[in-house]
PDB file of C-alpha atoms and ligand atoms in Angstrom:
ATOM      1  CA  MET Z 152      87.284 -84.061  94.172  1.00 53.00           C
ATOM      2  CA  THR Z 153      89.109 -83.729  97.506  1.00 64.00           C
ATOM      3  CA  SER Z 154      88.598 -86.457 100.114  1.00 76.00           C
ATOM      4  CA  THR Z 155      88.201 -85.411 103.742  1.00 93.00           C
ATOM      5  CA  LEU Z 156      90.795 -86.777 106.169  1.00 96.00           C
ATOM      6  CA  GLN Z 157      88.136 -89.080 107.634  1.00 97.00           C
ATOM      7  CA  ASP Z 158      87.401 -90.502 104.126  1.00 96.00           C
ATOM      8  CA  LEU Z 159      91.105 -90.827 103.466  1.00 97.00           C
ATOM      9  CA  ALA Z 160      91.704 -92.730 106.711  1.00 98.00           C
ATOM     10  CA  VAL Z 161      88.997 -95.235 105.777  1.00 98.00           C
ATOM     11  CA  GLN Z 162      90.235 -95.540 102.171  1.00 97.00           C
ATOM     12  CA  LEU Z 163      93.765 -96.222 103.422  1.00 98.00           C
ATOM     13  CA  PHE Z 164      92.456 -98.844 105.815  1.00 98.00           C
ATOM     14  CA  ASP Z 165      90.361-100.502 103.092  1.00 97.00           C
ATOM     15  CA  ALA Z 166      93.378-100.502 100.746  1.00 97.00           C
ATOM     16  CA  GLY Z 167      95.330-102.530 103.328  1.00 97.00           C
ATOM     17  CA  ALA Z 168      97.637 -99.738 104.516  1.00 97.00           C
ATOM     18  CA  VAL Z 169      96.796-100.366 108.188  1.00 97.00           C
ATOM     19  CA  ARG Z 170      97.854-103.694 109.675  1.00 95.00           C
ATOM     20  CA  LEU Z 171      96.426-104.591 113.054  1.00 95.00           C
ATOM     21  CA  GLU Z 172      98.488-107.371 114.555  1.00 90.00           C
ATOM     22  CA  ASP Z 173     101.602-107.732 116.661  1.00 91.00           C
ATOM     23  CA  ILE Z 174     104.182-106.728 114.056  1.00 89.00           C
ATOM     24  CA  GLU Z 175     107.943-106.389 114.125  1.00 85.00           C
ATOM     25  CA  ALA Z 176     108.643-102.837 112.942  1.00 81.00           C
ATOM     26  CA  LYS Z 177     112.030-101.270 112.192  1.00 78.00           C
ATOM     27  CA  VAL Z 178     115.020-102.876 113.949  1.00 64.00           C
ATOM     28  CA  GLY Z 179     113.219-105.292 116.212  1.00 70.00           C
ATOM     29  CA  ARG Z 180     110.540-102.971 117.629  1.00 80.00           C
ATOM     30  CA  ARG Z 181     107.081-104.476 118.042  1.00 89.00           C
ATOM     31  CA  THR Z 182     103.848-102.622 117.445  1.00 94.00           C
ATOM     32  CA  PRO Z 183     100.138-103.523 117.562  1.00 94.00           C
ATOM     33  CA  ILE Z 184      99.494-101.274 114.522  1.00 95.00           C
ATOM     34  CA  TYR Z 185     101.656-100.872 111.434  1.00 96.00           C
ATOM     35  CA  PHE Z 186     100.973 -98.349 108.716  1.00 96.00           C
ATOM     36  CA  ASP Z 187     102.206 -99.656 105.363  1.00 96.00           C
ATOM     37  CA  LEU Z 188     101.956 -96.818 102.896  1.00 95.00           C
ATOM     38  CA  ARG Z 189     103.780 -98.744 100.192  1.00 94.00           C
ATOM     39  CA  VAL Z 190     100.444-100.326  99.169  1.00 96.00           C
ATOM     40  CA  ILE Z 191      99.170 -97.049  97.735  1.00 95.00           C
ATOM     41  CA  VAL Z 192     101.290 -97.450  94.601  1.00 96.00           C
ATOM     42  CA  SER Z 193      98.578 -99.985  93.659  1.00 97.00           C
ATOM     43  CA  HIS Z 194      95.814 -97.372  94.157  1.00 97.00           C
ATOM     44  CA  PRO Z 195      96.529 -94.342  91.937  1.00 97.00           C
ATOM     45  CA  LYS Z 196      93.428 -92.365  93.008  1.00 96.00           C
ATOM     46  CA  LEU Z 197      94.373 -92.821  96.654  1.00 96.00           C
ATOM     47  CA  MET Z 198      97.936 -91.729  95.891  1.00 97.00           C
ATOM     48  CA  VAL Z 199      96.584 -88.535  94.307  1.00 96.00           C
ATOM     49  CA  ALA Z 200      94.210 -87.941  97.241  1.00 97.00           C
ATOM     50  CA  VAL Z 201      97.002 -88.321  99.831  1.00 97.00           C
ATOM     51  CA  SER Z 202      99.303 -86.089  97.782  1.00 97.00           C
ATOM     52  CA  HIS Z 203      96.611 -83.367  97.525  1.00 97.00           C
ATOM     53  CA  GLN Z 204      96.265 -83.315 101.290  1.00 97.00           C
ATOM     54  CA  LEU Z 205     100.046 -83.093 101.741  1.00 98.00           C
ATOM     55  CA  GLU Z 206     100.176 -80.250  99.186  1.00 98.00           C
ATOM     56  CA  LYS Z 207      97.676 -78.282 101.302  1.00 97.00           C
ATOM     57  CA  LEU Z 208      99.996 -78.600 104.307  1.00 98.00           C
ATOM     58  CA  ILE Z 209     102.992 -77.172 102.439  1.00 97.00           C
ATOM     59  CA  LYS Z 210     101.419 -74.394 100.435  1.00 95.00           C
ATOM     60  CA  ASP Z 211     102.788 -71.709 102.793  1.00 96.00           C
ATOM     61  CA  VAL Z 212     106.191 -73.347 103.296  1.00 98.00           C
ATOM     62  CA  HIS Z 213     108.908 -71.863 101.119  1.00 97.00           C
ATOM     63  CA  HIS Z 214     110.918 -74.522  99.295  1.00 98.00           C
ATOM     64  CA  ASP Z 215     112.941 -74.670  96.108  1.00 98.00           C
ATOM     65  CA  MET Z 216     112.665 -78.445  95.770  1.00 98.00           C
ATOM     66  CA  ILE Z 217     111.382 -81.566  97.447  1.00 98.00           C
ATOM     67  CA  CYS Z 218     113.002 -84.854  98.408  1.00 98.00           C
ATOM     68  CA  GLY Z 219     111.224 -88.048  99.491  1.00 98.00           C
ATOM     69  CA  VAL Z 220     112.800 -90.328 102.106  1.00 97.00           C
ATOM     70  CA  PRO Z 221     113.569 -93.584 100.241  1.00 94.00           C
ATOM     71  CA  TYR Z 222     111.710 -95.688  99.363  1.00 92.00           C
ATOM     72  CA  ALA Z 223     108.138 -95.422 100.620  1.00 93.00           C
ATOM     73  CA  ALA Z 224     107.856 -91.640 100.190  1.00 97.00           C
ATOM     74  CA  LEU Z 225     109.361 -91.498  96.679  1.00 96.00           C
ATOM     75  CA  PRO Z 226     106.076 -92.001  94.771  1.00 97.00           C
ATOM     76  CA  LEU Z 227     104.384 -89.323  96.899  1.00 98.00           C
ATOM     77  CA  ALA Z 228     107.260 -86.909  96.277  1.00 98.00           C
ATOM     78  CA  VAL Z 229     106.940 -87.484  92.521  1.00 98.00           C
ATOM     79  CA  VAL Z 230     103.197 -86.755  92.505  1.00 98.00           C
ATOM     80  CA  ILE Z 231     103.626 -83.641  94.688  1.00 98.00           C
ATOM     81  CA  SER Z 232     106.483 -82.424  92.491  1.00 98.00           C
ATOM     82  CA  ILE Z 233     104.358 -82.756  89.351  1.00 98.00           C
ATOM     83  CA  ASN Z 234     101.208 -81.246  90.893  1.00 97.00           C
ATOM     84  CA  THR Z 235     103.019 -78.250  92.377  1.00 97.00           C
ATOM     85  CA  ASP Z 236     105.511 -77.864  89.513  1.00 97.00           C
ATOM     86  CA  ARG Z 237     108.374 -77.923  92.035  1.00 98.00           C
ATOM     87  CA  PRO Z 238     111.589 -79.796  91.169  1.00 98.00           C
ATOM     88  CA  MET Z 239     112.500 -82.952  93.002  1.00 98.00           C
ATOM     89  CA  ILE Z 240     115.791 -84.516  94.013  1.00 98.00           C
ATOM     90  CA  MET Z 241     116.227 -88.188  94.867  1.00 97.00           C
ATOM     91  CA  LYS Z 242     118.302 -89.624  97.678  1.00 95.00           C
ATOM     92  CA  ARG Z 243     119.797 -93.038  97.086  1.00 90.00           C
ATOM     93  CA  LYS Z 244     119.952 -95.552  99.928  1.00 84.00           C
ATOM     94  CA  GLU Z 245     123.555 -96.272  98.962  1.00 75.00           C
ATOM     95  CA  THR Z 246     126.011 -94.178  96.991  1.00 68.00           C
ATOM     96  CA  LYS Z 247     126.161 -95.216  93.357  1.00 65.00           C
ATOM     97  CA  LEU Z 248     129.446 -97.136  93.029  1.00 68.00           C
ATOM     98  CA  TYR Z 249     130.189 -96.341  89.376  1.00 71.00           C
ATOM     99  CA  ALA Z 250     129.889 -93.483  86.859  1.00 67.00           C
ATOM    100  CA  THR Z 251     128.536 -90.454  88.812  1.00 66.00           C
ATOM    101  CA  LYS Z 252     129.069 -92.002  92.311  1.00 71.00           C
ATOM    102  CA  LYS Z 253     126.263 -89.809  93.594  1.00 81.00           C
ATOM    103  CA  LEU Z 254     124.105 -90.092  96.709  1.00 89.00           C
ATOM    104  CA  LEU Z 255     121.706 -87.376  95.522  1.00 94.00           C
ATOM    105  CA  GLU Z 256     120.221 -87.384  92.026  1.00 94.00           C
ATOM    106  CA  GLY Z 257     118.845 -84.275  90.345  1.00 97.00           C
ATOM    107  CA  VAL Z 258     119.885 -80.652  90.051  1.00 97.00           C
ATOM    108  CA  TYR Z 259     120.513 -78.517  93.140  1.00 97.00           C
ATOM    109  CA  GLN Z 260     122.775 -75.777  94.410  1.00 97.00           C
ATOM    110  CA  LYS Z 261     124.171 -74.894  97.810  1.00 97.00           C
ATOM    111  CA  ASN Z 262     121.790 -72.841  99.998  1.00 98.00           C
ATOM    112  CA  GLN Z 263     118.651 -73.838  98.131  1.00 98.00           C
ATOM    113  CA  THR Z 264     115.830 -74.981 100.406  1.00 98.00           C
ATOM    114  CA  CYS Z 265     114.603 -78.545 100.303  1.00 98.00           C
ATOM    115  CA  LEU Z 266     111.377 -79.827 101.827  1.00 98.00           C
ATOM    116  CA  VAL Z 267     111.397 -83.473 102.871  1.00 98.00           C
ATOM    117  CA  VAL Z 268     108.467 -85.860 102.319  1.00 98.00           C
ATOM    118  CA  GLU Z 269     108.091 -88.980 104.479  1.00 98.00           C
ATOM    119  CA  ASP Z 270     105.384 -91.590 105.040  1.00 98.00           C
ATOM    120  CA  VAL Z 271     105.723 -92.461 108.739  1.00 97.00           C
ATOM    121  CA  VAL Z 272     107.707 -90.953 111.611  1.00 97.00           C
ATOM    122  CA  THR Z 273     108.266 -93.067 114.723  1.00 96.00           C
ATOM    123  CA  SER Z 274     111.652 -92.161 116.263  1.00 95.00           C
ATOM    124  CA  GLY Z 275     112.492 -89.704 113.483  1.00 96.00           C
ATOM    125  CA  GLY Z 276     115.687 -91.601 112.618  1.00 95.00           C
ATOM    126  CA  SER Z 277     114.973 -92.294 108.934  1.00 96.00           C
ATOM    127  CA  LEU Z 278     113.905 -88.754 108.198  1.00 97.00           C
ATOM    128  CA  LEU Z 279     116.880 -87.314 110.070  1.00 97.00           C
ATOM    129  CA  GLU Z 280     119.273 -89.485 108.059  1.00 96.00           C
ATOM    130  CA  THR Z 281     117.924 -88.008 104.819  1.00 97.00           C
ATOM    131  CA  VAL Z 282     118.100 -84.466 106.238  1.00 98.00           C
ATOM    132  CA  GLU Z 283     121.723 -84.997 107.262  1.00 96.00           C
ATOM    133  CA  THR Z 284     122.638 -86.062 103.715  1.00 96.00           C
ATOM    134  CA  LEU Z 285     120.881 -83.028 102.234  1.00 97.00           C
ATOM    135  CA  ARG Z 286     122.555 -80.649 104.687  1.00 98.00           C
ATOM    136  CA  LYS Z 287     125.992 -82.150 103.963  1.00 96.00           C
ATOM    137  CA  GLU Z 288     125.382 -81.226 100.323  1.00 95.00           C
ATOM    138  CA  GLY Z 289     124.754 -77.615 101.379  1.00 97.00           C
ATOM    139  CA  LEU Z 290     120.963 -77.659 101.133  1.00 98.00           C
ATOM    140  CA  ILE Z 291     118.824 -75.880 103.729  1.00 98.00           C
ATOM    141  CA  VAL Z 292     116.198 -78.113 105.351  1.00 98.00           C
ATOM    142  CA  THR Z 293     113.715 -76.649 107.832  1.00 98.00           C
ATOM    143  CA  HIS Z 294     110.441 -78.487 107.114  1.00 98.00           C
ATOM    144  CA  ALA Z 295     109.153 -81.987 106.513  1.00 98.00           C
ATOM    145  CA  VAL Z 296     105.694 -83.096 105.501  1.00 98.00           C
ATOM    146  CA  ILE Z 297     104.600 -86.565 106.543  1.00 98.00           C
ATOM    147  CA  VAL Z 298     101.524 -88.762 106.346  1.00 98.00           C
ATOM    148  CA  LEU Z 299     101.579 -90.258 109.853  1.00 98.00           C
ATOM    149  CA  GLU Z 300     103.209 -88.990 113.051  1.00 98.00           C
ATOM    150  CA  ARG Z 301     103.117 -91.939 115.451  1.00 97.00           C
ATOM    151  CA  GLU Z 302     103.511 -89.637 118.499  1.00 97.00           C
ATOM    152  CA  GLN Z 303     106.378 -91.711 119.875  1.00 96.00           C
ATOM    153  CA  GLY Z 304     108.842 -88.853 120.190  1.00 95.00           C
ATOM    154  CA  GLY Z 305     110.047 -88.507 116.597  1.00 96.00           C
ATOM    155  CA  ALA Z 306     108.542 -85.061 115.990  1.00 96.00           C
ATOM    156  CA  SER Z 307     110.349 -83.633 119.061  1.00 96.00           C
ATOM    157  CA  VAL Z 308     113.650 -85.187 117.980  1.00 96.00           C
ATOM    158  CA  LEU Z 309     113.229 -83.612 114.542  1.00 98.00           C
ATOM    159  CA  GLU Z 310     112.188 -80.271 116.058  1.00 97.00           C
ATOM    160  CA  ALA Z 311     115.385 -80.359 118.185  1.00 97.00           C
ATOM    161  CA  ASN Z 312     117.298 -80.797 114.918  1.00 98.00           C
ATOM    162  CA  GLY Z 313     115.706 -77.719 113.336  1.00 98.00           C
ATOM    163  CA  ILE Z 314     112.977 -79.511 111.369  1.00 98.00           C
ATOM    164  CA  THR Z 315     109.323 -78.510 111.674  1.00 98.00           C
ATOM    165  CA  VAL Z 316     107.082 -81.479 110.939  1.00 98.00           C
ATOM    166  CA  LYS Z 317     103.648 -81.082 109.366  1.00 98.00           C
ATOM    167  CA  SER Z 318     101.606 -84.270 109.453  1.00 98.00           C
ATOM    168  CA  LEU Z 319      98.355 -85.356 107.866  1.00 98.00           C
ATOM    169  CA  PHE Z 320      97.486 -87.753 110.690  1.00 98.00           C
ATOM    170  CA  THR Z 321      98.695 -88.414 114.191  1.00 98.00           C
ATOM    171  CA  LEU Z 322      98.341 -92.003 115.339  1.00 98.00           C
ATOM    172  CA  THR Z 323      95.691 -90.851 117.849  1.00 98.00           C
ATOM    173  CA  ASN Z 324      93.473 -89.100 115.314  1.00 97.00           C
ATOM    174  CA  LEU Z 325      93.909 -91.861 112.722  1.00 98.00           C
ATOM    175  CA  VAL Z 326      92.830 -94.460 115.295  1.00 98.00           C
ATOM    176  CA  ARG Z 327      89.855 -92.297 116.359  1.00 98.00           C
ATOM    177  CA  MET Z 328      88.752 -91.920 112.717  1.00 98.00           C
ATOM    178  CA  LEU Z 329      88.987 -95.672 112.109  1.00 98.00           C
ATOM    179  CA  HIS Z 330      87.120 -96.385 115.335  1.00 98.00           C
ATOM    180  CA  LYS Z 331      84.362 -93.924 114.336  1.00 98.00           C
ATOM    181  CA  ALA Z 332      84.081 -95.678 110.965  1.00 98.00           C
ATOM    182  CA  GLY Z 333      83.749 -99.079 112.675  1.00 98.00           C
ATOM    183  CA  ARG Z 334      87.047-100.373 111.306  1.00 98.00           C
ATOM    184  CA  ILE Z 335      88.648-100.948 114.723  1.00 97.00           C
ATOM    185  CA  ASP Z 336      87.109-101.937 118.053  1.00 97.00           C
ATOM    186  CA  ASN Z 337      87.431-100.485 121.568  1.00 97.00           C
ATOM    187  CA  ASP Z 338      90.003-103.046 122.753  1.00 96.00           C
ATOM    188  CA  THR Z 339      92.312-102.320 119.796  1.00 96.00           C
ATOM    189  CA  VAL Z 340      92.015 -98.577 120.399  1.00 97.00           C
ATOM    190  CA  GLU Z 341      93.086 -99.072 124.021  1.00 97.00           C
ATOM    191  CA  LEU Z 342      95.956-101.354 123.021  1.00 96.00           C
ATOM    192  CA  ILE Z 343      97.285 -98.762 120.560  1.00 96.00           C
ATOM    193  CA  PHE Z 344      96.941 -95.855 123.002  1.00 97.00           C
ATOM    194  CA  ASP Z 345      98.864 -97.866 125.644  1.00 96.00           C
ATOM    195  CA  HIS Z 346     101.539 -98.634 123.045  1.00 95.00           C
ATOM    196  CA  ILE Z 347     101.973 -94.934 122.222  1.00 95.00           C
ATOM    197  CA  LYS Z 348     102.509 -94.149 125.918  1.00 94.00           C
ATOM    198  CA  GLU Z 349     104.850 -97.065 126.576  1.00 92.00           C
ATOM    199  CA  CYS Z 350     107.019 -96.962 123.482  1.00 92.00           C
ATOM    200  CA  GLN Z 351     108.642 -93.538 123.319  1.00 92.00           C
ATOM    201  CA  PHE Z 352     111.861 -92.488 121.592  1.00 89.00           C
ATOM    202  CA  GLY Z 353     113.089 -89.304 123.180  1.00 77.00           C
ATOM    203  CA  THR Z 354     116.744 -88.717 122.742  1.00 55.00           C
ATOM    204  CA  LYS Z 355     119.153 -89.018 119.885  1.00 49.00           C
ATOM    205  CA  ASP Z 356     120.660 -92.059 121.705  1.00 47.00           C
ATOM    206  CA  ASN Z 357     117.384 -93.877 121.182  1.00 46.00           C
ATOM    207  CA  LEU Z 358     117.352 -93.353 117.438  1.00 48.00           C
ATOM    208  CA  GLU Z 359     117.613 -96.463 115.351  1.00 47.00           C
TER     209      GLU Z 359
HETATM  210  O1  OMP H 494     109.181 -99.165 111.840  1.00 86.90           O
HETATM  211  C1  OMP H 494     108.385 -98.261 112.105  1.00 86.90           C
HETATM  212  O2  OMP H 494     108.403 -97.627 113.176  1.00 86.90           O
HETATM  213  C2  OMP H 494     107.286 -98.000 111.150  1.00 86.90           C
HETATM  214  C3  OMP H 494     106.002 -97.997 111.670  1.00 86.90           C
HETATM  215  C4  OMP H 494     104.873 -97.903 110.809  1.00 86.90           C
HETATM  216  O3  OMP H 494     103.710 -97.886 111.233  1.00 86.90           O
HETATM  217  N1  OMP H 494     105.111 -97.813 109.474  1.00 86.90           N
HETATM  218  C5  OMP H 494     106.365 -97.792 108.934  1.00 86.90           C
HETATM  219  O4  OMP H 494     106.438 -97.716 107.707  1.00 86.90           O
HETATM  220  N2  OMP H 494     107.474 -97.841 109.780  1.00 86.90           N
HETATM  221  C6  OMP H 494     108.859 -97.730 109.244  1.00 86.90           C
HETATM  222  O5  OMP H 494     109.618 -96.918 110.106  1.00 86.90           O
HETATM  223  C7  OMP H 494     110.156 -95.757 109.478  1.00 86.90           C
HETATM  224  C8  OMP H 494     110.016 -94.582 110.400  1.00 86.90           C
HETATM  225  O6  OMP H 494     110.605 -94.919 111.630  1.00 86.90           O
HETATM  226  P1  OMP H 494     111.663 -93.942 112.296  1.00 86.90           P
HETATM  227  O7  OMP H 494     112.906 -93.989 111.440  1.00 86.90           O
HETATM  228  O8  OMP H 494     111.876 -94.538 113.650  1.00 86.90           O
HETATM  229  O9  OMP H 494     111.018 -92.580 112.360  1.00 86.90           O
HETATM  230  C9  OMP H 494     109.347 -95.609 108.221  1.00 86.90           C
HETATM  231  O10 OMP H 494     110.090 -94.999 107.212  1.00 86.90           O
HETATM  232  C10 OMP H 494     109.016 -97.067 107.910  1.00 86.90           C
HETATM  233  O11 OMP H 494     110.102 -97.695 107.256  1.00 86.90           O
END
């Protein structure tokens, strides 16, 4: 059974993936809403439902393999790889210091296309870092599929770097869905919309 995006938004909220408080995000940024997709490893049905929706977004995108941005997107990449019977490669956060000394695990060849999977894009910095590693290894990367685009400039930064981003939710539509379902109130909606406007990452200089 496929969940609608509205159902999925509510299920993610109820699983604790949406935190509504003043939170310190990556490198000292503050945000009134934080989306913590790591919790879905504890909810296998939800993991499958999110993966199915991501698979729909990529069915017309040519790719030889997929790679999840470590670590949060790795479980999603595994499920998508199995469901679509498409090989996966894994990027390490640090190069392995012994034996193979690799940064990328798995089998790939120069000029093969790799689709990147990510949970959240804010400035686009994390995703871009993974893309740069893949490109250095000779892989072609033109598309990324993500769960949440926070609309803070990351998608434009990625677009400027030759990456088309397909997202399941934008922060605006996720917030609207949660508001409709009675999970967040009017004041919180306003606070989040103000945050989106005020906290923008536009240029590569702003990437963290
Ligand atoms: O720090 C964030 O901006 C962030 C916000 C959020 O709601 N959820 C979240 O997981 N993050 C983290 O921020 C990363 C994306 O931020 P950028 O690298 O700026 O695009 C994600 O991979 C997460 O590590």
